[in-house]
Amino acid sequence: TLREIKKRDLVEDKPYVPPPVRESVQLSFRHTPRLFKTPLRQSTKKREEEFIIKNRSKLRDNALLNGTDVDVSDVDPIWLTSKGDEFYQRGDIGSAINAYSEALGTDNTMVETLLARAACYLDLREAESCIADCMTALKLSDSIENRLESDEAKLLFKKNLLSRLGMAYCLRSEHDKALELFHSVLQLDKHDDDALQNIRYLKTHMEVVDLKAKADSHFS
């Protein structure tokens, strides 16, 4: 019976022979490289992306990147430009400039990005930087023919470029140059309300400045 078999096995003193050792097999697992040493979560993904955008220039030499395959510089410039647009719409001008600058560092022929960064500099009243970006975009304006498909988009780009350049010259009190640029906008679109308003305001401002100068000369 089964009871007798178990009893006999207990009585008999048989040496225990363990099973043979299994052959060792080495397995390697490759995880998705991450800049952050925390698990990827959908709830924090947007904040992580914004952190990278704001600190990209510092992250290239950051110790967090050592030993990983993460290359912060290998980012699509179009994606960077879109992030810059998001920052600009939220009023985060500094972060927008960082994003646009990194995009241009990857592709310096992106005239739309140059014009977007020029708008940021204009908001900060940094005339020199705004003029520099506008002039660079102006030199590359031929590439607009390839980048922009519709004539309406090309016209809008040219008007924005001339308008921002004119506003920058206004900040430098170079009113004659600014007035000439605003008139150039009207040559492209004679019904452009912003150009008409800028011209009226600038002419009034120039008259006031002239009257003040004459008054100062009388009382000096």
Coordinates of N, CA and C in Angstrom, one line a residue, residues 9 13 16-17 22 26 28 40-41 51 59 64 68 70 75 77 87 90 111-112 117-118 123 187 189 206:
D9 N 10.4 4.0 2.7 CA 11.3 5.0 2.3 C 11.9 5.8 3.5
D13 N 17.8 4.2 4.5 CA 18.7 5.4 4.5 C 19.4 5.5 3.2
Y16 N 20.7 11.4 -0.7 CA 19.9 12.3 -1.5 C 20.8 12.7 -2.7
V17 N 20.2 12.5 -3.9 CA 21.0 13.0 -5.1 C 20.2 14.1 -5.7
R22 N 21.2 23.4 -13.8 CA 20.8 23.9 -15.1 C 21.9 24.7 -15.8
Q26 N 22.8 33.9 -20.1 CA 22.9 35.3 -19.8 C 21.9 36.1 -20.6
S28 N 20.1 39.9 -21.4 CA 20.3 41.4 -21.2 C 19.0 42.1 -21.6
L40 N 8.6 56.8 -16.4 CA 7.9 57.7 -17.3 C 6.4 57.7 -17.0
R41 N 5.8 58.8 -16.8 CA 4.4 58.9 -16.5 C 3.8 60.0 -17.4
F51 N 10.9 71.3 -19.2 CA 12.1 71.4 -18.5 C 13.3 71.3 -19.4
L59 N 22.0 71.1 -20.3 CA 21.8 69.6 -20.2 C 22.8 68.8 -21.0
L64 N 23.6 63.8 -15.7 CA 22.5 62.9 -15.9 C 22.6 62.2 -17.2
T68 N 24.3 57.3 -20.9 CA 23.0 57.0 -21.5 C 23.1 57.3 -23.0
V70 N 20.9 59.2 -24.4 CA 20.1 60.4 -24.6 C 21.0 61.5 -25.2
V75 N 16.9 66.8 -31.5 CA 15.5 67.0 -31.4 C 15.0 67.7 -32.7
P77 N 13.8 70.3 -35.1 CA 13.6 71.7 -35.0 C 12.2 72.2 -35.1
F87 N 5.1 78.3 -25.6 CA 5.6 79.2 -24.6 C 5.2 80.7 -24.8
R90 N 1.7 81.5 -24.0 CA 1.5 81.5 -22.6 C 2.1 82.7 -21.9
V111 N 13.2 80.3 -41.5 CA 12.9 81.8 -41.5 C 11.7 82.0 -40.6
E112 N 10.7 81.1 -40.6 CA 9.6 81.3 -39.7 C 10.0 81.3 -38.2
R117 N 11.2 84.4 -33.2 CA 12.1 84.9 -32.2 C 12.2 86.4 -32.2
A118 N 12.2 87.0 -33.4 CA 12.2 88.4 -33.6 C 11.0 89.0 -32.8
D123 N 8.9 92.1 -28.1 CA 8.1 92.2 -26.9 C 9.0 92.6 -25.7
Q187 N 2.7 98.6 -49.8 CA 2.9 98.3 -51.2 C 2.5 96.8 -51.5
D189 N 0.2 95.2 -49.5 CA -1.2 95.1 -49.2 C -1.7 96.5 -48.8
M206 N 6.3 111.8 -34.8 CA 7.4 112.5 -35.4 C 7.1 114.0 -35.4

